[in-house]
Amino acid sequence: MASTIMGYERPNGEIGIRNHLLIIPTVICSNQVCSRIMAMVPGAVAIPHQHGCSQIGADKTRTFDMLAGTGKNPNVGAVIIISLGCEVVDPIALAEEIRTTGKPVEVFDIQSVGGSVKAIAHGTELAKRMMADLAKQEKVPVPLNKLKVGVKCGGSDATSGLASNPALGAAADALIAEGGSVVIGETTEIIGAEHLLAERCVTPEVSDKLYFIVDRFEKEVERMGADMRGGNPSPGNIAGGLSTIEEKSLGCISKCGKAPIQDVIEYAARIPEHGLYFMDSPGNDIECVSGMAAGGAHIVCFTTGRGTPTGAAVVPVIKITGNKMMFRRMEDNMDVDVSDMLDGSAGLEQAGERIWQEIVEVAVGKWTKAEVLGHTEFSINRIGPSL
């Protein structure tokens, strides 16, 4: 495998495999303006969300970090930040944080420009100009070992743990062998198997971090007076043949391969280069993938047995399945079929190589099915109550 791929070299030394113009609403009140501008300017992508005001403490910080991290993702070439003008998320501070990457950032608020209609017109002109500048950027050879890939599963069934997850694990090992980075998340879906991941941590301190985030989550569930069972495995998981959280977790952890875990990082934290990392994140598909994107992932590989169409705003999402019937039924949404593992016509390494080849092809420009269909989902994991 070549040690370089064609991509975009960023001013801060990072590499991008896409060159998005990202439109960020700092608050739910500016969602509609951002969405209208996206509709007016082909190639632009907006990330509507429900937060940005009536938040305090950790939630206020998380919203800021998620928006900043998504803007800093190396697949983003330029950013427009649109504020209402009175929310708790500071748009100027957000712009300055994203500008640390060296990419161009514009910022304005709806109240100052005179309302939604004028804001849409102003933002559309900005977006057209910035898109024209991005179109002039050319791809250059960039190091493959800077590639960061998230591994995720959702809508799982029995075929996930038997085929698609271990095949993805083999592909993850291939990327790490090239010097790249892999991040796995879903703290809720390693419960019952966390000891197996802890044994792979490079130091006792990293192992302690892993046990800490699992314990923190379980205590939060207890504080709410709730029981995970009934929510995880989900009704769809159970219908697909998964009976317990332990059974689901054993299949879940196989998608990160066999490499040692270098560190445990918080939700949306920057993903280090080289090696395998665990990100504390919910199992919720879009919240998890959005956190990986905010951490700097270039691609997310997403296994599913039941089938799901979701993608992400700034990262291509590769859909992988071991369920042949679902692949045929939802072929519009699926990228890679490894169901031949289950009839013995393909081995683990062969299926893993198929996924690895897809990762490389997507990295150099091939569109995923989610990208073709225009899926730009984005969501921020919430911690506490609104004011």
Tab-separated table of C-alpha atoms in Angstrom:
chain	number	residue	atom	x	y	z
A	1	MET	CA	0.000	0.000	0.000
A	2	ALA	CA	1.298	3.437	-0.932
A	3	SER	CA	2.555	5.564	1.941
A	4	THR	CA	0.844	8.653	0.511
A	5	ILE	CA	-2.620	9.508	-0.736
A	6	MET	CA	-3.970	12.571	-2.516
A	7	GLY	CA	-5.560	15.061	-0.133
A	8	TYR	CA	-5.611	18.656	1.053
A	9	GLU	CA	-2.692	19.975	3.064
A	10	ARG	CA	-3.869	22.360	5.790
A	11	PRO	CA	-1.881	25.339	7.132
A	12	ASN	CA	-1.382	23.615	10.505
A	13	GLY	CA	0.121	20.486	8.920
A	14	GLU	CA	-3.006	18.334	9.102
A	15	ILE	CA	-4.460	16.625	6.031
A	16	GLY	CA	-8.016	16.698	4.714
A	17	ILE	CA	-9.726	14.177	2.444
A	18	ARG	CA	-12.676	16.495	1.771
A	19	ASN	CA	-12.768	20.280	1.374
A	20	HIS	CA	-16.054	21.371	2.937
A	21	LEU	CA	-17.342	24.866	3.526
A	22	LEU	CA	-18.941	24.458	6.949
A	23	ILE	CA	-21.755	26.734	8.139
A	24	ILE	CA	-22.034	26.687	11.934
A	25	PRO	CA	-25.056	28.020	13.838
A	26	THR	CA	-23.927	28.974	17.329
A	27	VAL	CA	-27.472	28.505	18.580
A	28	ILE	CA	-30.726	26.836	17.563
A	29	CYS	CA	-32.119	30.276	16.692
A	30	SER	CA	-29.792	30.538	13.681
A	31	ASN	CA	-30.450	27.027	12.346
A	32	GLN	CA	-32.917	28.100	9.672
A	33	VAL	CA	-30.653	30.815	8.272
A	34	CYS	CA	-27.757	28.338	8.065
A	35	SER	CA	-29.915	25.676	6.401
A	36	ARG	CA	-31.240	28.132	3.831
A	37	ILE	CA	-27.710	29.232	2.919
A	38	MET	CA	-26.666	25.593	2.531
A	39	ALA	CA	-29.582	25.069	0.159
A	40	MET	CA	-28.538	28.120	-1.881
A	41	VAL	CA	-24.853	27.173	-2.209
A	42	PRO	CA	-24.130	23.664	-3.531
A	43	GLY	CA	-21.225	22.072	-1.690
A	44	ALA	CA	-21.746	23.965	1.544
A	45	VAL	CA	-22.796	21.980	4.618
A	46	ALA	CA	-24.586	23.244	7.733
A	47	ILE	CA	-24.825	21.615	11.158
A	48	PRO	CA	-28.171	22.587	12.750
A	49	HIS	CA	-28.455	21.636	16.424
A	50	GLN	CA	-30.718	22.380	19.373
A	51	HIS	CA	-28.192	23.961	21.727
A	52	GLY	CA	-26.157	27.147	22.233
A	53	CYS	CA	-28.321	28.974	24.764
A	54	SER	CA	-29.853	28.349	28.203
A	55	GLN	CA	-26.808	26.210	28.998
A	56	ILE	CA	-24.346	26.390	31.872
A	57	GLY	CA	-21.189	24.681	33.052
A	58	ALA	CA	-20.196	21.477	31.328
A	59	ASP	CA	-22.996	21.654	28.760
A	60	LYS	CA	-22.025	25.151	27.656
A	61	THR	CA	-18.417	23.993	27.339
A	62	ARG	CA	-19.408	20.838	25.464
A	63	THR	CA	-21.458	22.757	22.891
A	64	PHE	CA	-18.561	25.154	22.299
A	65	ASP	CA	-16.048	22.307	22.031
A	66	MET	CA	-18.232	20.331	19.636
A	67	LEU	CA	-18.774	23.315	17.328
A	68	ALA	CA	-15.103	24.292	17.484
A	69	GLY	CA	-13.906	20.733	16.939
A	70	THR	CA	-16.171	20.243	13.941
A	71	GLY	CA	-14.936	23.512	12.443
A	72	LYS	CA	-11.335	22.433	13.076
A	73	ASN	CA	-11.842	19.008	11.452
A	74	PRO	CA	-9.264	18.755	8.649
A	75	ASN	CA	-11.983	17.837	6.119
A	76	VAL	CA	-13.240	21.427	6.516
A	77	GLY	CA	-11.535	24.013	4.340
A	78	ALA	CA	-13.386	27.145	5.466
A	79	VAL	CA	-16.057	28.144	7.989
A	80	ILE	CA	-18.926	30.601	8.325
A	81	ILE	CA	-20.256	31.103	11.871
A	82	ILE	CA	-23.757	32.532	12.179
A	83	SER	CA	-24.954	33.779	15.549
A	84	LEU	CA	-28.279	35.213	16.651
A	85	GLY	CA	-26.461	37.825	18.721
A	86	CYS	CA	-27.469	37.128	22.320
A	87	GLU	CA	-26.737	33.441	23.045
A	88	VAL	CA	-24.325	31.989	25.605
A	89	VAL	CA	-21.947	30.524	23.027
A	90	ASP	CA	-19.533	33.319	22.122
A	91	PRO	CA	-19.265	33.444	18.295
A	92	ILE	CA	-16.089	35.546	18.320
A	93	ALA	CA	-14.322	33.151	20.687
A	94	LEU	CA	-15.536	30.256	18.527
A	95	ALA	CA	-14.141	31.901	15.393
A	96	GLU	CA	-10.793	32.546	17.068
A	97	GLU	CA	-10.540	28.945	18.219
A	98	ILE	CA	-11.174	27.614	14.701
A	99	ARG	CA	-8.757	30.158	13.189
A	100	THR	CA	-5.922	28.517	15.148
A	101	THR	CA	-5.903	25.955	12.323
A	102	GLY	CA	-5.117	28.673	9.776
A	103	LYS	CA	-8.301	28.167	7.770
A	104	PRO	CA	-10.503	31.165	6.780
A	105	VAL	CA	-13.408	31.893	9.132
A	106	GLU	CA	-16.184	34.481	8.719
A	107	VAL	CA	-18.637	35.364	11.503
A	108	PHE	CA	-21.762	37.544	11.756
A	109	ASP	CA	-24.991	37.733	13.739
A	110	ILE	CA	-28.586	37.887	12.540
A	111	GLN	CA	-29.614	40.752	14.818
A	112	SER	CA	-26.866	43.075	13.549
A	113	VAL	CA	-27.447	42.436	9.833
A	114	GLY	CA	-31.175	43.053	10.184
A	115	GLY	CA	-33.047	39.759	10.441
A	116	SER	CA	-33.318	36.428	8.670
A	117	VAL	CA	-33.848	37.609	5.079
A	118	LYS	CA	-30.842	39.929	5.120
A	119	ALA	CA	-28.778	37.328	6.992
A	120	ILE	CA	-29.536	34.695	4.335
A	121	ALA	CA	-28.556	37.108	1.562
A	122	HIS	CA	-25.363	38.176	3.347
A	123	GLY	CA	-24.396	34.605	4.230
A	124	THR	CA	-25.093	33.350	0.718
A	125	GLU	CA	-22.730	35.915	-0.791
A	126	LEU	CA	-20.040	34.998	1.733
A	127	ALA	CA	-20.549	31.303	1.047
A	128	LYS	CA	-20.336	31.698	-2.744
A	129	ARG	CA	-17.089	33.631	-2.444
A	130	MET	CA	-15.552	31.151	-0.011
A	131	MET	CA	-16.662	28.170	-2.108
A	132	ALA	CA	-14.965	29.748	-5.138
A	133	ASP	CA	-11.737	30.026	-3.156
A	134	LEU	CA	-11.976	26.414	-1.988
A	135	ALA	CA	-12.504	25.263	-5.576
A	136	LYS	CA	-9.066	26.653	-6.445
A	137	GLN	CA	-7.321	24.403	-3.930
A	138	GLU	CA	-5.692	21.357	-5.479
A	139	LYS	CA	-4.987	17.976	-3.940
A	140	VAL	CA	-1.380	17.093	-3.212
A	141	PRO	CA	0.354	13.936	-1.943
A	142	VAL	CA	-0.204	13.671	1.827
A	143	PRO	CA	0.990	11.023	4.312
A	144	LEU	CA	-1.306	8.035	4.715
A	145	ASN	CA	-0.121	7.683	8.312
A	146	LYS	CA	-1.982	10.880	9.231
A	147	LEU	CA	-5.336	9.244	8.420
A	148	LYS	CA	-7.702	8.953	11.402
A	149	VAL	CA	-10.631	6.548	11.207
A	150	GLY	CA	-13.479	6.073	13.670
A	151	VAL	CA	-15.066	2.633	14.081
A	152	LYS	CA	-18.743	2.486	15.036
A	153	CYS	CA	-21.616	0.005	15.031
A	154	GLY	CA	-25.349	0.672	15.084
A	155	GLY	CA	-28.539	-1.185	14.328
A	156	SER	CA	-26.592	-4.332	15.213
A	157	ASP	CA	-27.742	-7.921	14.854
A	158	ALA	CA	-26.077	-11.321	15.233
A	159	THR	CA	-24.155	-10.859	11.962
A	160	SER	CA	-22.439	-7.746	13.351
A	161	GLY	CA	-20.436	-9.622	15.975
A	162	LEU	CA	-19.907	-12.641	13.733
A	163	ALA	CA	-18.794	-10.902	10.541
A	164	SER	CA	-18.792	-7.144	9.977
A	165	ASN	CA	-17.250	-6.106	13.314
A	166	PRO	CA	-14.298	-8.545	13.250
A	167	ALA	CA	-13.732	-7.746	9.554
A	168	LEU	CA	-13.617	-4.048	10.421
A	169	GLY	CA	-11.173	-4.932	13.194
A	170	ALA	CA	-8.857	-6.478	10.609
A	171	ALA	CA	-9.076	-3.269	8.539
A	172	ALA	CA	-8.360	-1.205	11.661
A	173	ASP	CA	-5.229	-3.262	12.264
A	174	ALA	CA	-4.162	-2.596	8.650
A	175	LEU	CA	-4.474	1.163	9.131
A	176	ILE	CA	-2.550	1.091	12.404
A	177	ALA	CA	0.167	-0.974	10.689
A	178	GLU	CA	0.468	1.898	8.190
A	179	GLY	CA	0.950	4.317	11.102
A	180	GLY	CA	-2.588	5.720	11.089
A	181	SER	CA	-5.028	6.260	13.952
A	182	VAL	CA	-8.196	4.399	14.908
A	183	VAL	CA	-10.708	5.584	17.496
A	184	ILE	CA	-13.448	3.442	19.013
A	185	GLY	CA	-16.180	4.840	21.248
A	186	GLU	CA	-19.560	3.783	22.646
A	187	THR	CA	-18.835	3.474	26.355
A	188	THR	CA	-22.344	2.126	26.826
A	189	GLU	CA	-21.570	-0.773	24.514
A	190	ILE	CA	-18.409	-2.147	26.066
A	191	ILE	CA	-20.088	-2.862	29.410
A	192	GLY	CA	-19.500	-6.489	30.327
A	193	ALA	CA	-16.424	-6.627	28.098
A	194	GLU	CA	-14.491	-3.652	29.432
A	195	HIS	CA	-11.992	-5.926	31.170
A	196	LEU	CA	-10.902	-7.296	27.785
A	197	LEU	CA	-10.130	-3.804	26.497
A	198	ALA	CA	-8.476	-2.848	29.794
A	199	GLU	CA	-6.049	-5.744	29.350
A	200	ARG	CA	-4.958	-4.142	26.056
A	201	CYS	CA	-4.213	-0.706	27.519
A	202	VAL	CA	-0.540	0.275	27.293
A	203	THR	CA	-0.248	1.306	30.951
A	204	PRO	CA	-2.169	0.725	34.189
A	205	GLU	CA	-3.067	4.424	34.137
A	206	VAL	CA	-4.816	4.072	30.769
A	207	SER	CA	-6.598	0.955	32.036
A	208	ASP	CA	-7.784	2.926	35.075
A	209	LYS	CA	-9.161	5.645	32.777
A	210	LEU	CA	-11.188	3.038	30.902
A	211	TYR	CA	-12.667	1.596	34.079
A	212	PHE	CA	-13.365	5.130	35.339
A	213	ILE	CA	-15.482	6.178	32.345
A	214	VAL	CA	-17.512	2.958	32.513
A	215	ASP	CA	-18.092	3.443	36.242
A	216	ARG	CA	-19.017	7.109	35.685
A	217	PHE	CA	-21.638	6.127	33.144
A	218	GLU	CA	-23.120	3.375	35.295
A	219	LYS	CA	-23.388	5.762	38.276
A	220	GLU	CA	-25.163	8.339	36.110
A	221	VAL	CA	-27.716	5.712	35.060
A	222	GLU	CA	-28.208	4.776	38.723
A	223	ARG	CA	-28.608	8.448	39.675
A	224	MET	CA	-31.474	8.697	37.193
A	225	GLY	CA	-33.127	5.679	38.779
A	226	ALA	CA	-33.036	3.919	35.423
A	227	ASP	CA	-31.961	0.525	34.140
A	228	MET	CA	-29.995	0.150	30.899
A	229	ARG	CA	-31.796	-3.066	30.103
A	230	GLY	CA	-34.674	-2.408	27.745
A	231	GLY	CA	-32.684	0.381	26.117
A	232	ASN	CA	-29.530	-1.601	25.423
A	233	PRO	CA	-29.748	-4.004	23.702
A	234	SER	CA	-32.439	-2.105	21.826
A	235	PRO	CA	-35.639	-3.821	20.644
A	236	GLY	CA	-34.095	-3.978	17.165
A	237	ASN	CA	-30.919	-5.586	18.518
A	238	ILE	CA	-32.982	-8.214	20.317
A	239	ALA	CA	-35.090	-8.908	17.219
A	240	GLY	CA	-31.796	-9.344	15.348
A	241	GLY	CA	-30.609	-12.048	17.741
A	242	LEU	CA	-28.704	-10.201	20.499
A	243	SER	CA	-29.906	-11.215	23.935
A	244	THR	CA	-27.743	-9.333	26.480
A	245	ILE	CA	-25.545	-6.262	26.778
A	246	GLU	CA	-22.555	-8.577	27.381
A	247	GLU	CA	-23.222	-10.429	24.131
A	248	LYS	CA	-23.564	-7.132	22.270
A	249	SER	CA	-20.392	-5.748	23.861
A	250	LEU	CA	-18.279	-8.762	22.917
A	251	GLY	CA	-19.223	-8.225	19.294
A	252	CYS	CA	-18.829	-4.457	19.568
A	253	ILE	CA	-15.217	-4.449	20.769
A	254	SER	CA	-14.032	-6.703	17.929
A	255	LYS	CA	-14.328	-3.822	15.442
A	256	CYS	CA	-11.181	-2.101	16.755
A	257	GLY	CA	-8.859	-4.992	15.975
A	258	LYS	CA	-6.086	-6.239	18.218
A	259	ALA	CA	-3.775	-3.245	18.682
A	260	PRO	CA	-2.911	-1.914	22.152
A	261	ILE	CA	-5.003	1.024	23.395
A	262	GLN	CA	-2.728	4.046	23.659
A	263	ASP	CA	-5.078	6.294	25.649
A	264	VAL	CA	-8.659	7.009	26.698
A	265	ILE	CA	-9.907	10.450	25.637
A	266	GLU	CA	-13.010	12.464	26.465
A	267	TYR	CA	-15.927	13.032	24.104
A	268	ALA	CA	-14.957	15.250	21.132
A	269	ALA	CA	-11.323	15.537	22.325
A	270	ARG	CA	-8.621	15.677	19.657
A	271	ILE	CA	-7.652	12.224	18.447
A	272	PRO	CA	-3.856	11.771	18.635
A	273	GLU	CA	-1.866	10.496	15.683
A	274	HIS	CA	-0.744	6.875	15.332
A	275	GLY	CA	-2.360	3.966	17.159
A	276	LEU	CA	-5.654	2.954	18.758
A	277	TYR	CA	-7.627	5.223	21.103
A	278	PHE	CA	-10.887	4.947	23.037
A	279	MET	CA	-13.223	7.962	23.106
A	280	ASP	CA	-15.778	8.185	25.920
A	281	SER	CA	-19.021	8.592	24.016
A	282	PRO	CA	-22.629	7.450	23.994
A	283	GLY	CA	-23.748	4.575	21.824
A	284	ASN	CA	-26.238	6.873	20.087
A	285	ASP	CA	-25.194	6.733	16.456
A	286	ILE	CA	-25.188	10.401	15.500
A	287	GLU	CA	-23.879	11.719	18.829
A	288	CYS	CA	-21.012	9.233	18.708
A	289	VAL	CA	-20.061	9.900	15.064
A	290	SER	CA	-20.348	13.671	15.596
A	291	GLY	CA	-17.982	13.417	18.574
A	292	MET	CA	-15.453	11.504	16.472
A	293	ALA	CA	-15.687	14.135	13.730
A	294	ALA	CA	-15.159	16.906	16.293
A	295	GLY	CA	-12.090	14.989	17.469
A	296	GLY	CA	-10.591	15.113	13.986
A	297	ALA	CA	-11.566	11.782	12.399
A	298	HIS	CA	-11.391	11.800	8.603
A	299	ILE	CA	-13.683	8.802	8.048
A	300	VAL	CA	-16.045	6.717	10.167
A	301	CYS	CA	-16.553	3.036	9.347
A	302	PHE	CA	-20.014	2.028	10.547
A	303	THR	CA	-21.147	-1.592	10.757
A	304	THR	CA	-24.834	-2.486	10.823
A	305	GLY	CA	-26.898	-5.636	10.591
A	306	ARG	CA	-30.374	-4.159	10.821
A	307	GLY	CA	-29.540	-1.270	8.477
A	308	THR	CA	-29.284	2.500	8.981
A	309	PRO	CA	-29.011	5.335	6.435
A	310	THR	CA	-27.350	7.993	8.597
A	311	GLY	CA	-24.147	9.773	7.635
A	312	ALA	CA	-22.328	12.779	9.062
A	313	ALA	CA	-21.784	16.430	8.275
A	314	VAL	CA	-18.046	16.637	7.590
A	315	VAL	CA	-16.808	13.033	7.457
A	316	PRO	CA	-17.681	10.268	4.995
A	317	VAL	CA	-19.386	7.334	6.709
A	318	ILE	CA	-18.710	3.898	5.208
A	319	LYS	CA	-21.568	1.452	5.872
A	320	ILE	CA	-20.535	-2.177	6.291
A	321	THR	CA	-22.759	-5.199	6.847
A	322	GLY	CA	-22.575	-8.946	7.284
A	323	ASN	CA	-26.320	-9.351	6.653
A	324	LYS	CA	-26.829	-10.295	2.994
A	325	MET	CA	-30.621	-9.939	3.059
A	326	MET	CA	-30.389	-6.451	4.520
A	327	PHE	CA	-27.647	-5.505	2.029
A	328	ARG	CA	-29.926	-6.453	-0.856
A	329	ARG	CA	-32.876	-4.649	0.706
A	330	MET	CA	-30.947	-1.465	1.558
A	331	GLU	CA	-28.252	-1.479	-1.126
A	332	ASP	CA	-28.797	2.258	-1.655
A	333	ASN	CA	-27.338	2.812	1.829
A	334	MET	CA	-24.682	0.107	2.130
A	335	ASP	CA	-21.075	0.364	0.914
A	336	VAL	CA	-19.447	-2.967	1.788
A	337	ASP	CA	-20.944	-6.460	2.073
A	338	VAL	CA	-18.927	-9.034	4.038
A	339	SER	CA	-21.742	-11.570	4.426
A	340	ASP	CA	-19.707	-14.149	2.500
A	341	MET	CA	-17.779	-14.631	5.751
A	342	LEU	CA	-20.827	-16.437	7.097
A	343	ASP	CA	-21.054	-19.014	4.304
A	344	GLY	CA	-17.326	-19.670	4.427
A	345	SER	CA	-16.515	-18.260	0.989
A	346	ALA	CA	-14.452	-15.407	2.471
A	347	GLY	CA	-12.112	-15.395	5.441
A	348	LEU	CA	-11.560	-12.708	8.041
A	349	GLU	CA	-8.440	-11.281	6.395
A	350	GLN	CA	-10.060	-11.229	2.952
A	351	ALA	CA	-13.111	-9.378	4.279
A	352	GLY	CA	-10.884	-7.007	6.243
A	353	GLU	CA	-8.852	-6.250	3.106
A	354	ARG	CA	-12.104	-5.420	1.286
A	355	ILE	CA	-12.946	-2.835	3.949
A	356	TRP	CA	-9.377	-1.501	3.976
A	357	GLN	CA	-9.489	-0.978	0.204
A	358	GLU	CA	-12.780	0.891	0.601
A	359	ILE	CA	-11.227	3.141	3.266
A	360	VAL	CA	-8.370	4.044	0.920
A	361	GLU	CA	-10.700	4.666	-2.024
A	362	VAL	CA	-12.932	6.920	0.082
A	363	ALA	CA	-9.865	8.714	1.416
A	364	VAL	CA	-8.790	9.633	-2.101
A	365	GLY	CA	-12.223	10.835	-3.179
A	366	LYS	CA	-14.769	8.047	-3.695
A	367	TRP	CA	-18.136	9.113	-2.291
A	368	THR	CA	-19.885	6.904	0.230
A	369	LYS	CA	-23.565	6.089	-0.232
A	370	ALA	CA	-24.406	8.440	2.657
A	371	GLU	CA	-22.593	11.280	0.884
A	372	VAL	CA	-24.355	10.548	-2.406
A	373	LEU	CA	-27.715	10.694	-0.621
A	374	GLY	CA	-26.849	13.965	1.136
A	375	HIS	CA	-26.788	12.707	4.714
A	376	THR	CA	-25.246	15.419	6.921
A	377	GLU	CA	-26.466	14.407	10.381
A	378	PHE	CA	-25.013	16.162	13.427
A	379	SER	CA	-25.854	15.976	17.119
A	380	ILE	CA	-24.302	17.088	20.398
A	381	ASN	CA	-24.368	14.796	23.421
A	382	ARG	CA	-26.083	16.563	26.335
A	383	ILE	CA	-24.988	16.385	29.990
A	384	GLY	CA	-27.417	18.364	32.173
A	385	PRO	CA	-30.696	20.328	32.171
A	386	SER	CA	-31.550	23.496	30.255
A	387	LEU	CA	-32.105	26.685	32.241
